[in-house]
PDB file of C-alpha atoms in Angstrom:
ATOM      1  CA  MET A   1      94.512  27.446  38.080  1.00 46.00           C
ATOM      2  CA  LYS A   2      94.512  30.523  38.322  1.00 46.00           C
ATOM      3  CA  ASN A   3      93.806  30.741  34.264  1.00 49.00           C
ATOM      4  CA  ALA A   4      91.677  27.835  34.251  1.00 46.00           C
ATOM      5  CA  LYS A   5      89.430  30.449  37.211  1.00 50.00           C
ATOM      6  CA  LYS A   6      89.612  33.372  34.286  1.00 51.00           C
ATOM      7  CA  ILE A   7      88.705  31.557  31.378  1.00 53.00           C
ATOM      8  CA  PHE A   8      85.674  29.625  32.752  1.00 51.00           C
ATOM      9  CA  PRO A   9      83.202  33.418  32.712  1.00 56.00           C
ATOM     10  CA  ILE A  10      84.157  33.919  29.613  1.00 57.00           C
ATOM     11  CA  LEU A  11      82.798  30.548  28.280  1.00 51.00           C
ATOM     12  CA  PHE A  12      80.040  30.500  30.786  1.00 53.00           C
ATOM     13  CA  SER A  13      79.055  33.932  29.599  1.00 55.00           C
ATOM     14  CA  LEU A  14      79.854  32.658  25.416  1.00 53.00           C
ATOM     15  CA  PHE A  15      77.309  29.860  26.135  1.00 51.00           C
ATOM     16  CA  LEU A  16      74.454  32.625  27.373  1.00 52.00           C
ATOM     17  CA  ILE A  17      74.505  34.546  24.238  1.00 55.00           C
ATOM     18  CA  GLY A  18      73.819  31.411  21.955  1.00 55.00           C
ATOM     19  CA  CYS A  19      71.600  29.867  23.789  1.00 52.00           C
ATOM     20  CA  ALA A  20      69.608  33.709  23.771  1.00 49.00           C
ATOM     21  CA  ASN A  21      70.059  33.664  20.078  1.00 52.00           C
ATOM     22  CA  SER A  22      68.851  30.306  19.604  1.00 48.00           C
ATOM     23  CA  SER A  23      66.139  31.074  21.080  1.00 49.00           C
ATOM     24  CA  ASN A  24      65.396  34.451  18.665  1.00 51.00           C
ATOM     25  CA  GLU A  25      65.734  32.354  16.008  1.00 48.00           C
ATOM     26  CA  ASN A  26      63.052  29.177  17.013  1.00 49.00           C
ATOM     27  CA  GLN A  27      60.740  32.224  17.926  1.00 50.00           C
ATOM     28  CA  GLN A  28      61.233  33.967  14.326  1.00 50.00           C
ATOM     29  CA  VAL A  29      60.879  30.450  12.275  1.00 41.00           C
ATOM     30  CA  ASP A  30      57.169  29.867  14.857  1.00 49.00           C
ATOM     31  CA  ALA A  31      56.149  33.486  13.852  1.00 47.00           C
ATOM     32  CA  SER A  32      56.776  33.007   9.937  1.00 48.00           C
ATOM     33  CA  PHE A  33      55.190  29.548  10.544  1.00 41.00           C
ATOM     34  CA  LYS A  34      51.751  30.611  11.217  1.00 44.00           C
ATOM     35  CA  THR A  35      52.077  33.830   9.453  1.00 47.00           C
ATOM     36  CA  GLU A  36      52.132  31.094   6.746  1.00 46.00           C
ATOM     37  CA  LYS A  37      49.509  29.430   8.246  1.00 42.00           C
ATOM     38  CA  GLU A  38      47.300  32.025   9.062  1.00 47.00           C
ATOM     39  CA  MET A  39      47.237  32.996   5.140  1.00 46.00           C
ATOM     40  CA  SER A  40      46.353  29.648   3.865  1.00 42.00           C
ATOM     41  CA  ILE A  41      43.752  29.590   6.064  1.00 39.00           C
ATOM     42  CA  ALA A  42      42.351  32.977   5.154  1.00 42.00           C
ATOM     43  CA  SER A  43      43.223  32.574   1.551  1.00 43.00           C
ATOM     44  CA  ALA A  44      41.574  29.095   1.576  1.00 38.00           C
ATOM     45  CA  HIS A  45      38.297  30.455   3.182  1.00 40.00           C
ATOM     46  CA  GLU A  46      38.264  33.248   0.488  1.00 43.00           C
ATOM     47  CA  GLU A  47      37.725  30.043  -1.992  1.00 42.00           C
ATOM     48  CA  ILE A  48      35.368  28.608  -0.423  1.00 36.00           C
ATOM     49  CA  SER A  49      33.039  31.889  -0.236  1.00 38.00           C
ATOM     50  CA  THR A  50      33.606  32.833  -3.969  1.00 41.00           C
ATOM     51  CA  GLY A  51      32.570  29.339  -5.058  1.00 41.00           C
ATOM     52  CA  GLY A  52      36.171  28.153  -6.231  1.00 41.00           C
ATOM     53  CA  ASN A  53      38.179  25.088  -6.807  1.00 42.00           C
ATOM     54  CA  GLN A  54      37.341  22.802  -3.292  1.00 44.00           C
ATOM     55  CA  GLN A  55      35.598  19.233  -5.163  1.00 44.00           C
ATOM     56  CA  GLY A  56      32.287  19.513  -6.036  1.00 46.00           C
ATOM     57  CA  VAL A  57      32.147  23.221  -5.951  1.00 46.00           C
ATOM     58  CA  LEU A  58      33.387  25.146  -8.587  1.00 48.00           C
ATOM     59  CA  PRO A  59      33.792  28.584  -9.235  1.00 52.00           C
ATOM     60  CA  VAL A  60      29.647  29.902 -10.592  1.00 54.00           C
ATOM     61  CA  SER A  61      31.217  33.465 -11.769  1.00 55.00           C
ATOM     62  CA  SER A  62      32.518  33.514 -15.199  1.00 53.00           C
ATOM     63  CA  ILE A  63      33.570  35.869 -17.351  1.00 51.00           C
ATOM     64  CA  ALA A  64      30.497  35.845 -19.842  1.00 49.00           C
ATOM     65  CA  SER A  65      28.290  36.881 -16.785  1.00 49.00           C
ATOM     66  CA  LYS A  66      29.701  40.259 -15.848  1.00 56.00           C
ATOM     67  CA  VAL A  67      28.550  42.998 -17.651  1.00 54.00           C
ATOM     68  CA  ASP A  68      31.481  46.509 -19.405  1.00 58.00           C
ATOM     69  CA  PRO A  69      29.562  49.548 -19.208  1.00 60.00           C
ATOM     70  CA  HIS A  70      31.504  50.844 -22.435  1.00 60.00           C
ATOM     71  CA  SER A  71      31.420  48.122 -24.333  1.00 63.00           C
ATOM     72  CA  PRO A  72      28.655  49.247 -27.265  1.00 71.00           C
ATOM     73  CA  ASN A  73      27.391  45.526 -27.956  1.00 80.00           C
ATOM     74  CA  LYS A  74      24.515  44.255 -25.927  1.00 84.00           C
ATOM     75  CA  PHE A  75      24.115  40.664 -24.557  1.00 86.00           C
ATOM     76  CA  ILE A  76      21.455  38.217 -23.668  1.00 87.00           C
ATOM     77  CA  ARG A  77      23.159  36.956 -20.660  1.00 91.00           C
ATOM     78  CA  THR A  78      21.667  32.331 -19.521  1.00 92.00           C
ATOM     79  CA  ALA A  79      22.809  30.890 -16.381  1.00 93.00           C
ATOM     80  CA  ASN A  80      21.946  27.526 -16.681  1.00 95.00           C
ATOM     81  CA  LEU A  81      22.802  25.679 -13.151  1.00 95.00           C
ATOM     82  CA  LYS A  82      22.579  22.377 -11.106  1.00 95.00           C
ATOM     83  CA  PHE A  83      23.559  21.317  -7.459  1.00 95.00           C
ATOM     84  CA  LYS A  84      22.890  20.320  -4.334  1.00 95.00           C
ATOM     85  CA  VAL A  85      22.210  22.082  -1.312  1.00 95.00           C
ATOM     86  CA  LYS A  86      22.259  20.689   2.760  1.00 93.00           C
ATOM     87  CA  LYS A  87      18.438  21.158   2.536  1.00 93.00           C
ATOM     88  CA  VAL A  88      16.323  22.417  -0.616  1.00 94.00           C
ATOM     89  CA  SER A  89      13.626  24.944   1.493  1.00 92.00           C
ATOM     90  CA  ASP A  90      16.532  26.663   3.144  1.00 94.00           C
ATOM     91  CA  ALA A  91      18.335  27.021  -0.042  1.00 94.00           C
ATOM     92  CA  THR A  92      15.226  27.994  -1.788  1.00 94.00           C
ATOM     93  CA  TYR A  93      13.899  30.887   0.775  1.00 94.00           C
ATOM     94  CA  ALA A  94      17.675  32.226   0.576  1.00 94.00           C
ATOM     95  CA  ILE A  95      17.969  32.383  -3.351  1.00 94.00           C
ATOM     96  CA  GLU A  96      14.757  34.507  -3.507  1.00 93.00           C
ATOM     97  CA  SER A  97      16.041  36.828  -0.542  1.00 94.00           C
ATOM     98  CA  ILE A  98      19.545  37.303  -3.119  1.00 94.00           C
ATOM     99  CA  VAL A  99      17.118  38.214  -6.169  1.00 93.00           C
ATOM    100  CA  SER A 100      15.268  40.196  -3.818  1.00 92.00           C
ATOM    101  CA  LYS A 101      18.492  41.954  -2.728  1.00 93.00           C
ATOM    102  CA  PHE A 102      19.553  42.177  -6.108  1.00 93.00           C
ATOM    103  CA  SER A 103      16.576  43.746  -7.823  1.00 92.00           C
ATOM    104  CA  GLY A 104      15.452  40.523  -9.414  1.00 93.00           C
ATOM    105  CA  TYR A 105      12.164  38.573  -9.725  1.00 94.00           C
ATOM    106  CA  VAL A 106      11.574  34.934  -9.442  1.00 94.00           C
ATOM    107  CA  VAL A 107       9.486  33.862 -12.774  1.00 93.00           C
ATOM    108  CA  HIS A 108       8.942  30.249 -11.997  1.00 94.00           C
ATOM    109  CA  THR A 109       9.626  28.243  -9.020  1.00 94.00           C
ATOM    110  CA  ALA A 110       8.210  23.912  -8.513  1.00 93.00           C
ATOM    111  CA  LEU A 111       9.176  23.273  -5.016  1.00 93.00           C
ATOM    112  CA  GLN A 112       8.506  19.073  -5.416  1.00 93.00           C
ATOM    113  CA  THR A 113       8.676  15.939  -3.231  1.00 93.00           C
ATOM    114  CA  LYS A 114       8.699  12.630  -5.267  1.00 92.00           C
ATOM    115  CA  ILE A 115       8.889   9.771  -3.868  1.00 91.00           C
ATOM    116  CA  ASP A 116      10.821   6.647  -4.664  1.00 90.00           C
ATOM    117  CA  TYR A 117       9.678   3.681  -3.314  1.00 90.00           C
ATOM    118  CA  SER A 118       8.426   2.558   0.227  1.00 89.00           C
ATOM    119  CA  THR A 119       8.286  -0.529   2.579  1.00 90.00           C
ATOM    120  CA  ASN A 120       6.701  -1.992   5.507  1.00 87.00           C
ATOM    121  CA  THR A 121       8.474  -3.413   8.533  1.00 86.00           C
ATOM    122  CA  LEU A 122       6.690  -5.516  10.986  1.00 85.00           C
ATOM    123  CA  ILE A 123       8.106  -4.201  14.484  1.00 83.00           C
ATOM    124  CA  ALA A 124       5.439  -5.772  16.527  1.00 83.00           C
ATOM    125  CA  PRO A 125       2.499  -7.943  16.067  1.00 80.00           C
ATOM    126  CA  ASP A 126       0.118  -5.490  15.472  1.00 79.00           C
ATOM    127  CA  THR A 127       2.650  -2.824  14.474  1.00 85.00           C
ATOM    128  CA  LEU A 128       3.602  -1.863  11.137  1.00 85.00           C
ATOM    129  CA  GLN A 129       6.736   0.469  10.810  1.00 88.00           C
ATOM    130  CA  GLU A 130       6.136   2.219   6.534  1.00 87.00           C
ATOM    131  CA  SER A 131       9.765   3.771   5.389  1.00 90.00           C
ATOM    132  CA  ILE A 132       9.155   6.103   2.815  1.00 91.00           C
ATOM    133  CA  HIS A 133      12.332   6.882   0.939  1.00 93.00           C
ATOM    134  CA  TYR A 134      11.998  10.777  -0.715  1.00 93.00           C
ATOM    135  CA  LYS A 135      14.081  13.364  -3.014  1.00 93.00           C
ATOM    136  CA  VAL A 136      12.868  16.888  -2.861  1.00 94.00           C
ATOM    137  CA  TYR A 137      13.935  19.080  -5.683  1.00 95.00           C
ATOM    138  CA  ASN A 138      13.593  22.877  -7.137  1.00 95.00           C
ATOM    139  CA  ASP A 139      13.732  24.060 -10.358  1.00 95.00           C
ATOM    140  CA  ILE A 140      13.592  28.437 -10.046  1.00 95.00           C
ATOM    141  CA  ILE A 141      13.318  30.420 -13.385  1.00 96.00           C
ATOM    142  CA  ILE A 142      15.283  33.998 -12.434  1.00 95.00           C
ATOM    143  CA  LYS A 143      14.994  36.737 -13.952  1.00 94.00           C
ATOM    144  CA  ILE A 144      17.759  39.451 -12.554  1.00 93.00           C
ATOM    145  CA  PRO A 145      19.771  43.269 -13.776  1.00 93.00           C
ATOM    146  CA  ASN A 146      22.408  41.729 -15.936  1.00 89.00           C
ATOM    147  CA  TYR A 147      24.949  44.157 -13.681  1.00 90.00           C
ATOM    148  CA  ASN A 148      23.758  42.165 -10.382  1.00 91.00           C
ATOM    149  CA  LEU A 149      23.620  38.660 -12.657  1.00 91.00           C
ATOM    150  CA  ASP A 150      27.653  38.000 -11.579  1.00 90.00           C
ATOM    151  CA  THR A 151      27.269  39.075  -7.638  1.00 91.00           C
ATOM    152  CA  SER A 152      24.035  37.530  -7.224  1.00 92.00           C
ATOM    153  CA  LEU A 153      25.916  33.810  -8.795  1.00 92.00           C
ATOM    154  CA  LYS A 154      28.793  34.332  -5.939  1.00 91.00           C
ATOM    155  CA  GLU A 155      26.102  34.772  -3.758  1.00 92.00           C
ATOM    156  CA  MET A 156      23.656  31.802  -4.530  1.00 92.00           C
ATOM    157  CA  ALA A 157      27.760  29.784  -4.494  1.00 91.00           C
ATOM    158  CA  ASN A 158      27.612  30.004  -0.401  1.00 92.00           C
ATOM    159  CA  HIS A 159      24.402  27.291  -0.334  1.00 92.00           C
ATOM    160  CA  ILE A 160      26.281  24.892  -2.723  1.00 93.00           C
ATOM    161  CA  ASP A 161      26.874  21.765  -0.886  1.00 93.00           C
ATOM    162  CA  PHE A 162      27.521  20.214  -4.756  1.00 93.00           C
ATOM    163  CA  LEU A 163      27.751  21.296  -8.604  1.00 93.00           C
ATOM    164  CA  ASP A 164      26.543  19.188 -10.786  1.00 93.00           C
ATOM    165  CA  TYR A 165      27.387  21.778 -13.848  1.00 92.00           C
ATOM    166  CA  ARG A 166      27.285  25.274 -14.513  1.00 92.00           C
ATOM    167  CA  THR A 167      26.949  26.870 -17.862  1.00 92.00           C
ATOM    168  CA  ILE A 168      26.717  30.261 -18.672  1.00 91.00           C
ATOM    169  CA  GLU A 169      25.744  32.124 -22.254  1.00 90.00           C
ATOM    170  CA  ALA A 170      26.694  35.420 -23.679  1.00 86.00           C
ATOM    171  CA  ASN A 171      24.375  35.599 -26.658  1.00 84.00           C
ATOM    172  CA  ASP A 172      25.291  39.090 -28.611  1.00 83.00           C
ATOM    173  CA  ILE A 173      22.554  40.613 -30.358  1.00 74.00           C
ATOM    174  CA  THR A 174      23.660  44.221 -30.832  1.00 75.00           C
ATOM    175  CA  LEU A 175      22.999  43.690 -35.220  1.00 74.00           C
ATOM    176  CA  LYS A 176      19.339  42.270 -33.949  1.00 73.00           C
ATOM    177  CA  LEU A 177      18.405  45.390 -32.386  1.00 65.00           C
ATOM    178  CA  LEU A 178      19.469  47.618 -34.231  1.00 71.00           C
ATOM    179  CA  SER A 179      18.077  45.171 -37.302  1.00 71.00           C
ATOM    180  CA  SER A 180      14.448  46.304 -35.446  1.00 67.00           C
ATOM    181  CA  LYS A 181      15.244  49.257 -34.672  1.00 71.00           C
ATOM    182  CA  LEU A 182      15.793  50.293 -38.276  1.00 75.00           C
ATOM    183  CA  ALA A 183      12.381  48.200 -39.430  1.00 71.00           C
ATOM    184  CA  GLU A 184      10.712  50.164 -36.670  1.00 69.00           C
ATOM    185  CA  GLN A 185      11.835  53.465 -38.183  1.00 72.00           C
ATOM    186  CA  ARG A 186      10.870  52.110 -42.228  1.00 71.00           C
ATOM    187  CA  LYS A 187       7.238  50.848 -41.180  1.00 68.00           C
ATOM    188  CA  GLN A 188       7.031  54.360 -39.521  1.00 69.00           C
ATOM    189  CA  GLN A 189       7.880  55.864 -42.425  1.00 70.00           C
ATOM    190  CA  HIS A 190       5.577  53.840 -45.021  1.00 65.00           C
ATOM    191  CA  GLN A 191       2.932  54.842 -42.491  1.00 64.00           C
ATOM    192  CA  LYS A 192       3.492  58.511 -42.696  1.00 69.00           C
ATOM    193  CA  ARG A 193       3.777  58.580 -46.290  1.00 66.00           C
ATOM    194  CA  LEU A 194      -0.270  56.703 -46.506  1.00 63.00           C
ATOM    195  CA  GLN A 195      -1.325  58.637 -43.994  1.00 66.00           C
ATOM    196  CA  GLN A 196      -0.576  61.834 -45.824  1.00 66.00           C
ATOM    197  CA  GLY A 197      -1.495  60.053 -48.945  1.00 64.00           C
ATOM    198  CA  ILE A 198      -5.038  59.372 -47.781  1.00 61.00           C
ATOM    199  CA  ASP A 199      -5.690  63.003 -46.075  1.00 64.00           C
ATOM    200  CA  LYS A 200      -4.659  64.630 -49.069  1.00 64.00           C
ATOM    201  CA  LYS A 201      -6.369  63.003 -51.676  1.00 60.00           C
ATOM    202  CA  GLY A 202      -9.604  61.932 -49.525  1.00 55.00           C
ATOM    203  CA  LYS A 203     -12.643  61.193 -51.651  1.00 55.00           C
ATOM    204  CA  LYS A 204     -10.289  61.371 -54.715  1.00 54.00           C
ATOM    205  CA  LEU A 205      -8.418  58.329 -53.835  1.00 49.00           C
ATOM    206  CA  THR A 206      -9.599  55.228 -55.646  1.00 54.00           C
ATOM    207  CA  SER A 207      -9.589  52.914 -53.912  1.00 59.00           C
ATOM    208  CA  ILE A 208     -10.113  54.623 -50.397  1.00 60.00           C
ATOM    209  CA  ALA A 209     -10.894  50.687 -48.212  1.00 58.00           C
ATOM    210  CA  GLU A 210      -7.810  49.137 -50.410  1.00 63.00           C
ATOM    211  CA  ALA A 211      -5.379  51.954 -48.535  1.00 61.00           C
ATOM    212  CA  GLU A 212      -7.201  52.023 -44.531  1.00 61.00           C
ATOM    213  CA  LYS A 213      -6.668  48.509 -45.712  1.00 63.00           C
ATOM    214  CA  SER A 214      -2.728  48.910 -46.313  1.00 65.00           C
ATOM    215  CA  LEU A 215      -2.421  51.550 -43.740  1.00 63.00           C
ATOM    216  CA  ASN A 216      -3.388  49.032 -40.400  1.00 68.00           C
ATOM    217  CA  GLU A 217      -1.085  46.222 -41.771  1.00 72.00           C
ATOM    218  CA  VAL A 218       1.625  49.033 -41.805  1.00 68.00           C
ATOM    219  CA  MET A 219       0.421  49.918 -38.444  1.00 72.00           C
ATOM    220  CA  MET A 220       0.175  46.562 -37.523  1.00 76.00           C
ATOM    221  CA  ALA A 221       4.215  45.491 -38.205  1.00 73.00           C
ATOM    222  CA  LYS A 222       4.955  48.916 -36.476  1.00 71.00           C
ATOM    223  CA  ASP A 223       3.471  47.720 -33.299  1.00 74.00           C
ATOM    224  CA  ALA A 224       5.233  44.014 -33.686  1.00 76.00           C
ATOM    225  CA  ALA A 225       8.766  45.486 -34.653  1.00 74.00           C
ATOM    226  CA  TYR A 226       8.141  48.219 -31.389  1.00 77.00           C
ATOM    227  CA  LEU A 227       7.392  45.034 -29.243  1.00 79.00           C
ATOM    228  CA  ARG A 228      10.267  43.043 -30.676  1.00 79.00           C
ATOM    229  CA  GLN A 229      12.504  45.738 -29.736  1.00 76.00           C
ATOM    230  CA  LEU A 230      11.458  46.193 -25.876  1.00 81.00           C
ATOM    231  CA  GLU A 231      11.421  42.881 -25.827  1.00 81.00           C
ATOM    232  CA  LEU A 232      15.210  42.910 -27.143  1.00 80.00           C
ATOM    233  CA  ASN A 233      15.757  45.759 -24.913  1.00 82.00           C
ATOM    234  CA  ASN A 234      14.112  43.327 -21.791  1.00 84.00           C
ATOM    235  CA  ALA A 235      16.396  40.738 -22.564  1.00 85.00           C
ATOM    236  CA  VAL A 236      19.478  41.915 -22.598  1.00 87.00           C
ATOM    237  CA  GLU A 237      17.829  44.579 -18.694  1.00 90.00           C
ATOM    238  CA  PHE A 238      17.313  41.625 -17.438  1.00 93.00           C
ATOM    239  CA  SER A 239      19.487  37.924 -17.057  1.00 93.00           C
ATOM    240  CA  THR A 240      18.117  34.608 -17.093  1.00 93.00           C
ATOM    241  CA  ILE A 241      19.124  32.383 -14.421  1.00 94.00           C
ATOM    242  CA  ASN A 242      17.900  28.883 -14.367  1.00 95.00           C
ATOM    243  CA  LEU A 243      18.241  26.473 -11.276  1.00 96.00           C
ATOM    244  CA  HIS A 244      17.761  22.933 -10.373  1.00 95.00           C
ATOM    245  CA  ILE A 245      18.255  22.147  -6.706  1.00 95.00           C
ATOM    246  CA  TYR A 246      17.925  19.318  -5.075  1.00 95.00           C
ATOM    247  CA  GLN A 247      19.458  17.184  -1.195  1.00 94.00           C
ATOM    248  CA  ASN A 248      19.975  13.925  -0.656  1.00 93.00           C
ATOM    249  CA  SER A 249      17.290  10.947  -0.345  1.00 91.00           C
ATOM    250  CA  SER A 250      15.785  11.327   3.048  1.00 90.00           C
ATOM    251  CA  VAL A 251      13.531   8.387   4.319  1.00 91.00           C
ATOM    252  CA  ARG A 252      10.411   9.181   6.537  1.00 90.00           C
ATOM    253  CA  LYS A 253       9.639   6.388   9.009  1.00 88.00           C
ATOM    254  CA  GLU A 254       5.944   6.173   9.683  1.00 86.00           C
ATOM    255  CA  ILE A 255       4.279   3.889  12.295  1.00 87.00           C
ATOM    256  CA  HIS A 256       0.669   2.107  11.504  1.00 81.00           C
ATOM    257  CA  ARG A 257      -1.345  -0.067  13.073  1.00 83.00           C
ATOM    258  CA  LYS A 258      -1.588  -3.135  11.718  1.00 76.00           C
ATOM    259  CA  GLU A 259      -5.347  -4.089  11.021  1.00 73.00           C
ATOM    260  CA  THR A 260      -6.192  -7.595  11.312  1.00 70.00           C
ATOM    261  CA  THR A 261      -9.655  -9.220   9.952  1.00 68.00           C
ATOM    262  CA  THR A 262     -11.408 -12.174  11.487  1.00 70.00           C
ATOM    263  CA  PRO A 263     -13.080 -14.269   8.884  1.00 74.00           C
ATOM    264  CA  TYR A 264     -16.900 -14.840  10.119  1.00 73.00           C
ATOM    265  CA  GLN A 265     -17.471 -18.254  11.341  1.00 77.00           C
ATOM    266  CA  LEU A 266     -21.252 -19.748  10.898  1.00 75.00           C
ATOM    267  CA  ASP A 267     -23.200 -21.236  13.897  1.00 80.00           C
ATOM    268  CA  LEU A 268     -23.372 -25.201  14.467  1.00 83.00           C
ATOM    269  CA  THR A 269     -27.114 -24.500  13.150  1.00 85.00           C
ATOM    270  CA  GLU A 270     -26.470 -22.654   9.625  1.00 84.00           C
ATOM    271  CA  GLN A 271     -23.471 -24.738   9.383  1.00 84.00           C
ATOM    272  CA  LEU A 272     -25.390 -27.909   9.358  1.00 87.00           C
ATOM    273  CA  ILE A 273     -28.366 -26.393   7.070  1.00 86.00           C
ATOM    274  CA  SER A 274     -25.588 -25.242   5.165  1.00 86.00           C
ATOM    275  CA  ASN A 275     -24.143 -28.729   4.560  1.00 87.00           C
ATOM    276  CA  LEU A 276     -27.616 -29.469   3.462  1.00 88.00           C
ATOM    277  CA  PHE A 277     -27.856 -27.925   0.748  1.00 88.00           C
ATOM    278  CA  PHE A 278     -24.843 -28.510  -0.552  1.00 89.00           C
ATOM    279  CA  GLY A 279     -25.833 -32.145  -0.621  1.00 88.00           C
ATOM    280  CA  TRP A 280     -28.639 -31.306  -1.651  1.00 89.00           C
ATOM    281  CA  THR A 281     -26.782 -29.868  -4.396  1.00 91.00           C
ATOM    282  CA  ILE A 282     -24.225 -32.043  -5.487  1.00 91.00           C
ATOM    283  CA  LEU A 283     -27.287 -34.991  -5.821  1.00 88.00           C
ATOM    284  CA  MET A 284     -29.674 -32.418  -8.035  1.00 88.00           C
ATOM    285  CA  LYS A 285     -26.256 -31.468 -10.315  1.00 89.00           C
ATOM    286  CA  VAL A 286     -25.049 -35.197 -10.464  1.00 87.00           C
ATOM    287  CA  PHE A 287     -28.858 -36.060 -11.148  1.00 84.00           C
ATOM    288  CA  LEU A 288     -29.123 -33.407 -13.662  1.00 86.00           C
ATOM    289  CA  PHE A 289     -26.058 -34.649 -15.097  1.00 85.00           C
ATOM    290  CA  LEU A 290     -26.980 -38.344 -15.576  1.00 82.00           C
ATOM    291  CA  ILE A 291     -30.164 -36.337 -16.741  1.00 84.00           C
ATOM    292  CA  LYS A 292     -28.572 -36.008 -20.367  1.00 84.00           C
ATOM    293  CA  PHE A 293     -27.123 -39.706 -21.111  1.00 82.00           C
ATOM    294  CA  TRP A 294     -31.037 -40.538 -21.009  1.00 82.00           C
ATOM    295  CA  SER A 295     -30.593 -42.270 -24.909  1.00 84.00           C
ATOM    296  CA  PHE A 296     -27.565 -44.261 -23.475  1.00 82.00           C
ATOM    297  CA  PHE A 297     -29.138 -45.473 -20.857  1.00 80.00           C
ATOM    298  CA  LEU A 298     -32.538 -45.928 -22.838  1.00 83.00           C
ATOM    299  CA  VAL A 299     -30.120 -48.382 -25.402  1.00 84.00           C
ATOM    300  CA  ILE A 300     -28.784 -50.255 -22.264  1.00 85.00           C
ATOM    301  CA  PHE A 301     -31.878 -51.092 -20.676  1.00 82.00           C
ATOM    302  CA  GLY A 302     -33.714 -52.357 -24.329  1.00 84.00           C
ATOM    303  CA  ILE A 303     -30.273 -54.659 -24.348  1.00 85.00           C
ATOM    304  CA  TYR A 304     -31.145 -56.010 -21.458  1.00 82.00           C
ATOM    305  CA  PHE A 305     -34.256 -56.487 -21.975  1.00 81.00           C
ATOM    306  CA  THR A 306     -33.910 -57.964 -25.091  1.00 84.00           C
ATOM    307  CA  VAL A 307     -31.274 -60.834 -23.308  1.00 82.00           C
ATOM    308  CA  ILE A 308     -33.497 -61.646 -20.640  1.00 82.00           C
ATOM    309  CA  TYR A 309     -37.142 -62.440 -22.728  1.00 78.00           C
ATOM    310  CA  PHE A 310     -34.839 -64.733 -25.067  1.00 79.00           C
ATOM    311  CA  LYS A 311     -33.020 -66.953 -22.089  1.00 79.00           C
ATOM    312  CA  ARG A 312     -36.590 -67.112 -21.077  1.00 78.00           C
ATOM    313  CA  ASN A 313     -38.225 -68.079 -24.014  1.00 77.00           C
ATOM    314  CA  PRO A 314     -35.735 -70.150 -26.023  1.00 71.00           C
ATOM    315  CA  ALA A 315     -36.390 -71.085 -30.234  1.00 59.00           C
TER     316      ALA A 315
END
């Protein structure tokens, strides 16, 4: 009995220690689960904010839209996107703000509403409800500095509800730029030689008019090459984004008063006179119809009187 009294406190102490360890383990497991859950939620938010890998919203950024400042190659970058938004007008203003934020400009924007069809429903004896089914969309052409193309696309991804397609092209025009520059240099040298020949020979030049004409053609060719080079440089510095945005089909309901027209009715006197004229008209038409067959009636009358004559005067 004395041994049992000594053993009972020891067992009770061991039981308390075991419960404490179990509680610590459960707390560690809960803390680990919460940490993993928070990390997964943060990862999901980051994925959505960058426009990635949820249904209908694919990444709009691409390696083709990124600029390497140390690369000797020159690229013309063009992005084409079509996607659905919650509301086209709000998305248009947001996109224009993004363009302004990143030092770009809008070349073209056409916000339009297209009516698919409309129906009229009678909701009261004198009231019609017109349901207009329509779509709103906008085609936008944007010029954005090439070093801001990737960032701009990521910003626009926040407004995508469903992505139809996204294409980004990077066209290497390094050789075209070099060719245009060399052509401009050749035209410039040719112009100098012609100018020196005209200035040096002066009146001794046999065909001064032809020389001036050739000089003018060379100058025009040099200007065209210079403008072509400026055009290519501008296309490199400013990337093009072509957007087609749309929203779900909407229905606009309008209430209209039903217009009813009561036909005009003649009074009794007017109806009597009208019917007399109508009867007289029918009689005249019948008479005129019979007149058309006067020869047929003449023959019939001739036969009738001949038969009567011979009956009264037999041979």
